[in-house]
Amino acid sequence: MKEIRYSRHYIDSNDINEVIKVLKSDYLTQGPTVNKFEKKISQFCGSKYAVTANSATSALHIACLAIGLKKNDRVWTSPNTFVASANCALYAGCKVHLIDIDLLTCNISLSLLKKKLVDAKKKLQLPKVLITVHFAGNVDNQKEIWALSKKYNFKIIEDASHSLGSSFQKNRVGNCKWSHITVFSFHPVKTITTIEGGCAMTNSKILSQKMNLYKNHGIEKKYHKFKYKNSSPLYYEQQELGYNYRLSDVSAALGISQLLKIDLFVKKRNLIAKNYINKLKYLPIEFQKIHHKTISSYHLIIIKLKTEKIRNKLFNFLDKKGIKLNIHYIPLFMHPFHKFKKLKNSLEHYNRSLSLPAYYSLTTKKQNFIISNIKRFFNEK
Ligand SMILES: *Cc1c(COP(=O)(O)O)cnc(C)c1O
């Protein structure tokens, strides 16, 4: 049997054909396919605008710039995330602070957030932006955080890299009902893929225009927006320090084709999660707590073991059987680059958890192989 990893992409012949069509067309980049993909993903999520980028990291960066983050502004985020959730703010020169997670939901703890806001208000150190992360697809307290953002006057970027296809109370992540900008990733392990790619959703025309400017070298091509008067059709002007963060038309073609399958992808991941939970719930294993009003994309299926020692033993046991599990995440404060102080819950989560394999093409046979090996581990122990 081939190695089983925690995630993998799913590409079918329709995807391949759509990519080939664009490869044979007049535009490989900056053509009509990116616009079409942006329309489709906006429709899917229920947002007014979508701005694609060549990665979620780039999309997060232009989101920070469009919101107006400047040097030394305060940005808060979760420690239990991929490094890009903090790096995007650091690129803009901001100071990043971390709020510890709730051990059950694995998202930012609402009570700790409230406490930190009260404290920060007293010290005149309120954040300008909070970047929330719907860990593993679990969107749960965004509505409450939105209310806090009104009370304390900060903006919200959702790092929804895990949660394309998730919803809360029938509100699809990406409709930006409870945030200013929501960012998705199309990395191959995520819900859908464009190989590399990302997208920033928003309902604000101004934010979408600014993000488009920043992703394209800061260059403006529309006559009515020029700062210098010039009616030549050859003229364009650079108005900001921007970047080349564009998604290619080839990638967008793959994105459009993948988006057609998203309901299947999410449904399958939910079935896989249900199967793990049903068959493993009798063992000393905890699963992530998903809010009853949430439909999770189940980007990750997290289990928590009683102790770090058991976790490590289980990891090694499965590794020998060719089941290669992962840990999500090494908390941001554990990286030598950062100087954050350690936070208790994120550290405990890191020490005791593992991500089980979950992806569209994971067969029942393979999943049963994983399940029976986990059971065997606990019987032999
Ligand atoms: C995958 C991921 C990213 C980065 O996505 P890229 O598209 O690879 O840049 C950022 N944040 C989180 C939480 C992620 O899981």
mmCIF file of N, CA, C and O in Angstrom, residues 1-7 272 275-276 279-280 283 285 301 303 314 317-318 321-325 355-359 362-378:
data_model
loop_
_atom_site.group_PDB
_atom_site.id
_atom_site.type_symbol
_atom_site.label_atom_id
_atom_site.label_comp_id
_atom_site.label_asym_id
_atom_site.label_seq_id
_atom_site.Cartn_x
_atom_site.Cartn_y
_atom_site.Cartn_z
ATOM 1 N N MET A 1 0.843 -1.207 0.000
ATOM 2 C CA MET A 1 0.000 0.000 0.000
ATOM 3 C C MET A 1 0.880 1.259 0.000
ATOM 4 O O MET A 1 1.882 1.317 0.699
ATOM 5 N N LYS A 2 0.436 2.250 -0.806
ATOM 6 C CA LYS A 2 1.169 3.516 -0.832
ATOM 7 C C LYS A 2 0.971 4.262 0.486
ATOM 8 O O LYS A 2 -0.010 4.046 1.169
ATOM 9 N N GLU A 3 1.905 5.137 0.786
ATOM 10 C CA GLU A 3 1.763 5.962 1.992
ATOM 11 C C GLU A 3 0.449 6.740 1.974
ATOM 12 O O GLU A 3 0.029 7.217 0.930
ATOM 13 N N ILE A 4 -0.165 6.865 3.133
ATOM 14 C CA ILE A 4 -1.372 7.697 3.242
ATOM 15 C C ILE A 4 -0.983 8.974 3.983
ATOM 16 O O ILE A 4 -0.490 8.903 5.102
ATOM 17 N N ARG A 5 -1.196 10.114 3.340
ATOM 18 C CA ARG A 5 -0.885 11.382 3.997
ATOM 19 C C ARG A 5 -2.160 12.067 4.470
ATOM 20 O O ARG A 5 -3.253 11.637 4.135
ATOM 21 N N TYR A 6 -2.019 13.160 5.222
ATOM 22 C CA TYR A 6 -3.217 13.756 5.837
ATOM 23 C C TYR A 6 -4.135 14.403 4.806
ATOM 24 O O TYR A 6 -5.324 14.525 5.023
ATOM 25 N N SER A 7 -3.562 14.804 3.672
ATOM 26 C CA SER A 7 -4.415 15.426 2.662
ATOM 27 C C SER A 7 -3.792 15.272 1.275
ATOM 28 O O SER A 7 -2.585 15.041 1.158
ATOM 29 N N ILE A 272 -16.345 11.354 5.914
ATOM 30 C CA ILE A 272 -15.116 10.794 6.491
ATOM 31 C C ILE A 272 -15.033 11.140 7.977
ATOM 32 O O ILE A 272 -14.740 10.283 8.813
ATOM 33 N N ASN A 275 -17.492 9.108 10.021
ATOM 34 C CA ASN A 275 -17.023 7.723 10.151
ATOM 35 C C ASN A 275 -15.935 7.584 11.226
ATOM 36 O O ASN A 275 -15.980 6.676 12.049
ATOM 37 N N TYR A 276 -14.969 8.516 11.219
ATOM 38 C CA TYR A 276 -13.930 8.505 12.268
ATOM 39 C C TYR A 276 -14.577 8.645 13.648
ATOM 40 O O TYR A 276 -14.245 7.912 14.575
ATOM 41 N N LYS A 279 -16.568 5.553 14.823
ATOM 42 C CA LYS A 279 -15.799 4.339 15.107
ATOM 43 C C LYS A 279 -14.727 4.533 16.182
ATOM 44 O O LYS A 279 -14.236 3.556 16.726
ATOM 45 N N LEU A 280 -14.367 5.777 16.466
ATOM 46 C CA LEU A 280 -13.273 5.994 17.421
ATOM 47 C C LEU A 280 -13.730 6.624 18.728
ATOM 48 O O LEU A 280 -12.949 6.776 19.665
ATOM 49 N N LEU A 283 -12.841 5.270 22.186
ATOM 50 C CA LEU A 283 -11.435 5.267 22.619
ATOM 51 C C LEU A 283 -11.123 6.565 23.376
ATOM 52 O O LEU A 283 -11.872 7.537 23.284
ATOM 53 N N ILE A 285 -10.005 9.354 22.987
ATOM 54 C CA ILE A 285 -9.666 10.329 21.945
ATOM 55 C C ILE A 285 -10.734 11.405 21.956
ATOM 56 O O ILE A 285 -11.916 11.094 22.079
ATOM 57 N N ILE A 301 -9.231 16.947 10.158
ATOM 58 C CA ILE A 301 -9.951 16.225 11.205
ATOM 59 C C ILE A 301 -8.948 15.984 12.328
ATOM 60 O O ILE A 301 -7.986 15.232 12.179
ATOM 61 N N ILE A 303 -7.689 15.002 16.095
ATOM 62 C CA ILE A 303 -7.949 14.234 17.321
ATOM 63 C C ILE A 303 -6.971 14.690 18.396
ATOM 64 O O ILE A 303 -5.842 15.092 18.101
ATOM 65 N N LEU A 314 1.372 7.058 19.276
ATOM 66 C CA LEU A 314 0.394 6.782 18.207
ATOM 67 C C LEU A 314 0.947 7.241 16.858
ATOM 68 O O LEU A 314 0.843 6.528 15.857
ATOM 69 N N PHE A 317 3.511 4.689 15.778
ATOM 70 C CA PHE A 317 2.840 3.424 15.461
ATOM 71 C C PHE A 317 2.235 3.485 14.051
ATOM 72 O O PHE A 317 2.438 2.590 13.228
ATOM 73 N N LEU A 318 1.517 4.573 13.762
ATOM 74 C CA LEU A 318 0.861 4.706 12.456
ATOM 75 C C LEU A 318 1.888 4.969 11.349
ATOM 76 O O LEU A 318 1.736 4.493 10.224
ATOM 77 N N LYS A 321 3.141 1.986 9.768
ATOM 78 C CA LYS A 321 2.159 1.325 8.883
ATOM 79 C C LYS A 321 1.968 2.116 7.584
ATOM 80 O O LYS A 321 1.072 1.810 6.794
ATOM 81 N N GLY A 322 2.730 3.178 7.420
ATOM 82 C CA GLY A 322 2.596 3.975 6.195
ATOM 83 C C GLY A 322 1.530 5.052 6.287
ATOM 84 O O GLY A 322 1.157 5.661 5.284
ATOM 85 N N ILE A 323 1.020 5.288 7.504
ATOM 86 C CA ILE A 323 0.016 6.343 7.689
ATOM 87 C C ILE A 323 0.739 7.557 8.267
ATOM 88 O O ILE A 323 1.161 7.558 9.422
ATOM 89 N N LYS A 324 0.923 8.563 7.414
ATOM 90 C CA LYS A 324 1.777 9.708 7.769
ATOM 91 C C LYS A 324 0.910 10.863 8.257
ATOM 92 O O LYS A 324 0.337 11.589 7.452
ATOM 93 N N LEU A 325 0.787 10.996 9.562
ATOM 94 C CA LEU A 325 -0.063 12.055 10.108
ATOM 95 C C LEU A 325 0.719 13.362 10.257
ATOM 96 O O LEU A 325 1.939 13.387 10.155
ATOM 97 N N SER A 355 -3.599 15.296 13.101
ATOM 98 C CA SER A 355 -4.594 15.439 12.030
ATOM 99 C C SER A 355 -4.715 14.123 11.281
ATOM 100 O O SER A 355 -3.722 13.620 10.751
ATOM 101 N N LEU A 356 -5.929 13.582 11.241
ATOM 102 C CA LEU A 356 -6.166 12.313 10.534
ATOM 103 C C LEU A 356 -6.334 12.562 9.038
ATOM 104 O O LEU A 356 -6.803 13.623 8.639
ATOM 105 N N PRO A 357 -5.992 11.579 8.211
ATOM 106 C CA PRO A 357 -6.173 11.750 6.765
ATOM 107 C C PRO A 357 -7.633 12.027 6.394
ATOM 108 O O PRO A 357 -8.536 11.354 6.899
ATOM 109 N N ALA A 358 -7.837 13.034 5.561
ATOM 110 C CA ALA A 358 -9.183 13.387 5.103
ATOM 111 C C ALA A 358 -9.073 14.097 3.758
ATOM 112 O O ALA A 358 -8.515 15.192 3.689
ATOM 113 N N TYR A 359 -9.578 13.465 2.717
ATOM 114 C CA TYR A 359 -9.589 14.086 1.384
ATOM 115 C C TYR A 359 -10.526 13.299 0.489
ATOM 116 O O TYR A 359 -10.900 12.168 0.808
ATOM 117 N N LEU A 362 -9.968 9.610 -0.544
ATOM 118 C CA LEU A 362 -9.669 8.618 0.499
ATOM 119 C C LEU A 362 -10.767 7.545 0.452
ATOM 120 O O LEU A 362 -11.937 7.826 0.696
ATOM 121 N N THR A 363 -10.371 6.317 0.140
ATOM 122 C CA THR A 363 -11.373 5.249 -0.013
ATOM 123 C C THR A 363 -11.800 4.724 1.357
ATOM 124 O O THR A 363 -11.080 4.884 2.349
ATOM 125 N N THR A 364 -12.961 4.079 1.379
ATOM 126 C CA THR A 364 -13.449 3.458 2.618
ATOM 127 C C THR A 364 -12.436 2.438 3.104
ATOM 128 O O THR A 364 -12.185 2.313 4.302
ATOM 129 N N LYS A 365 -11.851 1.722 2.156
ATOM 130 C CA LYS A 365 -10.869 0.698 2.515
ATOM 131 C C LYS A 365 -9.677 1.313 3.247
ATOM 132 O O LYS A 365 -9.231 0.802 4.285
ATOM 133 N N LYS A 366 -9.184 2.408 2.703
ATOM 134 C CA LYS A 366 -8.044 3.076 3.343
ATOM 135 C C LYS A 366 -8.442 3.633 4.701
ATOM 136 O O LYS A 366 -7.688 3.542 5.661
ATOM 137 N N GLN A 367 -9.641 4.222 4.764
ATOM 138 C CA GLN A 367 -10.066 4.794 6.047
ATOM 139 C C GLN A 367 -10.228 3.682 7.098
ATOM 140 O O GLN A 367 -9.838 3.861 8.253
ATOM 141 N N ASN A 368 -10.778 2.552 6.673
ATOM 142 C CA ASN A 368 -10.916 1.430 7.614
ATOM 143 C C ASN A 368 -9.557 0.916 8.078
ATOM 144 O O ASN A 368 -9.404 0.503 9.229
ATOM 145 N N PHE A 369 -8.585 0.953 7.182
ATOM 146 C CA PHE A 369 -7.218 0.556 7.523
ATOM 147 C C PHE A 369 -6.656 1.487 8.605
ATOM 148 O O PHE A 369 -6.048 1.036 9.587
ATOM 149 N N ILE A 370 -6.918 2.775 8.447
ATOM 150 C CA ILE A 370 -6.457 3.756 9.441
ATOM 151 C C ILE A 370 -7.167 3.506 10.774
ATOM 152 O O ILE A 370 -6.517 3.424 11.830
ATOM 153 N N ILE A 371 -8.482 3.358 10.705
ATOM 154 C CA ILE A 371 -9.285 3.171 11.925
ATOM 155 C C ILE A 371 -8.864 1.896 12.663
ATOM 156 O O ILE A 371 -8.670 1.915 13.887
ATOM 157 N N SER A 372 -8.686 0.806 11.915
ATOM 158 C CA SER A 372 -8.354 -0.453 12.598
ATOM 159 C C SER A 372 -6.969 -0.376 13.229
ATOM 160 O O SER A 372 -6.726 -0.952 14.291
ATOM 161 N N ASN A 373 -6.064 0.381 12.610
ATOM 162 C CA ASN A 373 -4.736 0.537 13.216
ATOM 163 C C ASN A 373 -4.769 1.397 14.473
ATOM 164 O O ASN A 373 -4.026 1.138 15.419
ATOM 165 N N ILE A 374 -5.625 2.407 14.479
ATOM 166 C CA ILE A 374 -5.759 3.231 15.701
ATOM 167 C C ILE A 374 -6.339 2.371 16.820
ATOM 168 O O ILE A 374 -5.864 2.399 17.959
ATOM 169 N N LYS A 375 -7.337 1.552 16.486
ATOM 170 C CA LYS A 375 -7.929 0.646 17.494
ATOM 171 C C LYS A 375 -6.881 -0.335 18.005
ATOM 172 O O LYS A 375 -6.788 -0.597 19.210
ATOM 173 N N ARG A 376 -6.109 -0.876 17.076
ATOM 174 C CA ARG A 376 -5.066 -1.827 17.461
ATOM 175 C C ARG A 376 -4.058 -1.197 18.419
ATOM 176 O O ARG A 376 -3.654 -1.806 19.399
ATOM 177 N N PHE A 377 -3.697 0.044 18.135
ATOM 178 C CA PHE A 377 -2.749 0.759 19.000
ATOM 179 C C PHE A 377 -3.274 0.799 20.435
ATOM 180 O O PHE A 377 -2.551 0.515 21.381
ATOM 181 N N PHE A 378 -4.543 1.120 20.597
ATOM 182 C CA PHE A 378 -5.089 1.245 21.959
ATOM 183 C C PHE A 378 -5.257 -0.127 22.628
ATOM 184 O O PHE A 378 -5.141 -0.222 23.828
#
